[in-house]
Each structure stands twice: as C-alpha cells, then as structure tokens.
PDB file of C-alpha atoms in Angstrom:
ATOM      1  CA  MET A  18     -32.782   3.849   9.456  1.00 51.00           C
ATOM      2  CA  SER A  19     -32.207   6.164   6.652  1.00 52.00           C
ATOM      3  CA  ILE A  20     -33.206   9.832   5.816  1.00 50.00           C
ATOM      4  CA  GLU A  21     -35.912   8.554   3.385  1.00 53.00           C
ATOM      5  CA  LYS A  22     -37.541   6.795   6.433  1.00 56.00           C
ATOM      6  CA  THR A  23     -37.275   9.624   8.848  1.00 54.00           C
ATOM      7  CA  GLY A  24     -38.383  12.339   6.387  1.00 62.00           C
ATOM      8  CA  ASP A  25     -36.662  15.486   5.225  1.00 74.00           C
ATOM      9  CA  VAL A  26     -38.701  18.074   6.975  1.00 84.00           C
ATOM     10  CA  PRO A  27     -37.347  18.750  10.486  1.00 90.00           C
ATOM     11  CA  VAL A  28     -39.948  18.635  13.332  1.00 89.00           C
ATOM     12  CA  THR A  29     -40.148  21.093  16.379  1.00 89.00           C
ATOM     13  CA  LEU A  30     -40.087  19.416  19.716  1.00 86.00           C
ATOM     14  CA  PRO A  31     -43.449  19.213  21.183  1.00 85.00           C
ATOM     15  CA  THR A  32     -43.746  20.987  24.518  1.00 88.00           C
ATOM     16  CA  ARG A  33     -47.423  21.343  25.270  1.00 91.00           C
ATOM     17  CA  ARG A  34     -48.562  18.939  28.063  1.00 92.00           C
ATOM     18  CA  SER A  35     -52.063  18.017  29.111  1.00 91.00           C
ATOM     19  CA  THR A  36     -50.632  17.293  32.746  1.00 93.00           C
ATOM     20  CA  PRO A  37     -47.383  18.345  34.332  1.00 92.00           C
ATOM     21  CA  PHE A  38     -46.523  14.695  34.834  1.00 93.00           C
ATOM     22  CA  ASP A  39     -46.937  13.350  31.465  1.00 91.00           C
ATOM     23  CA  PRO A  40     -44.643  13.655  28.397  1.00 89.00           C
ATOM     24  CA  PRO A  41     -45.757  16.232  25.703  1.00 91.00           C
ATOM     25  CA  ASP A  42     -48.923  15.314  23.922  1.00 88.00           C
ATOM     26  CA  GLY A  43     -47.312  15.236  20.434  1.00 89.00           C
ATOM     27  CA  LEU A  44     -44.206  13.031  21.520  1.00 90.00           C
ATOM     28  CA  ALA A  45     -46.310   9.843  21.310  1.00 88.00           C
ATOM     29  CA  GLU A  46     -47.327  10.689  17.910  1.00 90.00           C
ATOM     30  CA  LEU A  47     -43.828  11.299  16.696  1.00 90.00           C
ATOM     31  CA  ARG A  48     -42.726   8.034  18.400  1.00 90.00           C
ATOM     32  CA  ASP A  49     -45.209   6.014  16.352  1.00 91.00           C
ATOM     33  CA  SER A  50     -44.725   7.871  13.082  1.00 90.00           C
ATOM     34  CA  ARG A  51     -41.158   9.042  13.017  1.00 90.00           C
ATOM     35  CA  PRO A  52     -39.197   7.275  15.918  1.00 92.00           C
ATOM     36  CA  ILE A  53     -35.843   9.106  14.325  1.00 93.00           C
ATOM     37  CA  ALA A  54     -36.765  12.531  13.020  1.00 92.00           C
ATOM     38  CA  ARG A  55     -34.653  15.616  12.189  1.00 93.00           C
ATOM     39  CA  LEU A  56     -35.352  18.312  14.872  1.00 92.00           C
ATOM     40  CA  ALA A  57     -35.358  22.057  14.448  1.00 93.00           C
ATOM     41  CA  HIS A  58     -34.138  23.562  17.646  1.00 91.00           C
ATOM     42  CA  ALA A  59     -35.585  26.945  18.521  1.00 88.00           C
ATOM     43  CA  ASP A  60     -32.133  28.873  17.904  1.00 92.00           C
ATOM     44  CA  GLY A  61     -32.263  27.497  14.254  1.00 88.00           C
ATOM     45  CA  HIS A  62     -29.792  24.739  14.261  1.00 93.00           C
ATOM     46  CA  GLN A  63     -30.744  21.109  13.585  1.00 94.00           C
ATOM     47  CA  GLY A  64     -30.239  17.774  15.364  1.00 94.00           C
ATOM     48  CA  TRP A  65     -32.069  14.540  15.767  1.00 93.00           C
ATOM     49  CA  LEU A  66     -34.929  13.414  17.995  1.00 93.00           C
ATOM     50  CA  VAL A  67     -34.820   9.592  18.862  1.00 94.00           C
ATOM     51  CA  THR A  68     -37.782   8.288  20.901  1.00 90.00           C
ATOM     52  CA  GLY A  69     -38.069   4.860  22.266  1.00 88.00           C
ATOM     53  CA  HIS A  70     -35.736   3.161  24.791  1.00 92.00           C
ATOM     54  CA  ALA A  71     -34.416   0.553  22.290  1.00 94.00           C
ATOM     55  CA  LEU A  72     -33.686   3.107  19.678  1.00 94.00           C
ATOM     56  CA  VAL A  73     -31.949   5.508  21.945  1.00 94.00           C
ATOM     57  CA  ARG A  74     -29.844   2.607  23.296  1.00 95.00           C
ATOM     58  CA  ALA A  75     -28.784   1.554  19.824  1.00 95.00           C
ATOM     59  CA  VAL A  76     -27.907   5.339  18.962  1.00 92.00           C
ATOM     60  CA  LEU A  77     -25.737   5.516  22.033  1.00 92.00           C
TER      61      LEU A  77
END
C-alpha cells in the first residue's frame, strides 16, 4: 500500500470509548477507511497506525 492510498494527513489515535471493554469508537472507522494511516502522536512525532490482524502480521 502506498502513501497515496493511506493519505498524507496524519490521524490522531482515537481514545474515546463508549464502554471500557470495547476498542475506541473511531478505530473501526479508521480500520474501514484507512487501514494503514500516518499517526500523529501526542508529543508531535509521527508514526504509522496499522489496523486489522492480517495487515499487522504482514507488517511484522
């Protein structure tokens, strides 16, 4: 997957949860729309967010 497919604008990690036992609400939307996305960390540096078991295994 190339940067054109992941988008140039970094996302922030969704942390808001509707219940304490479920993943953050925005994570499913990111998984569906941008399974590999640039991530802007809270301290300002950038990384990558990879969602979905198969994609994470491929990256590792």
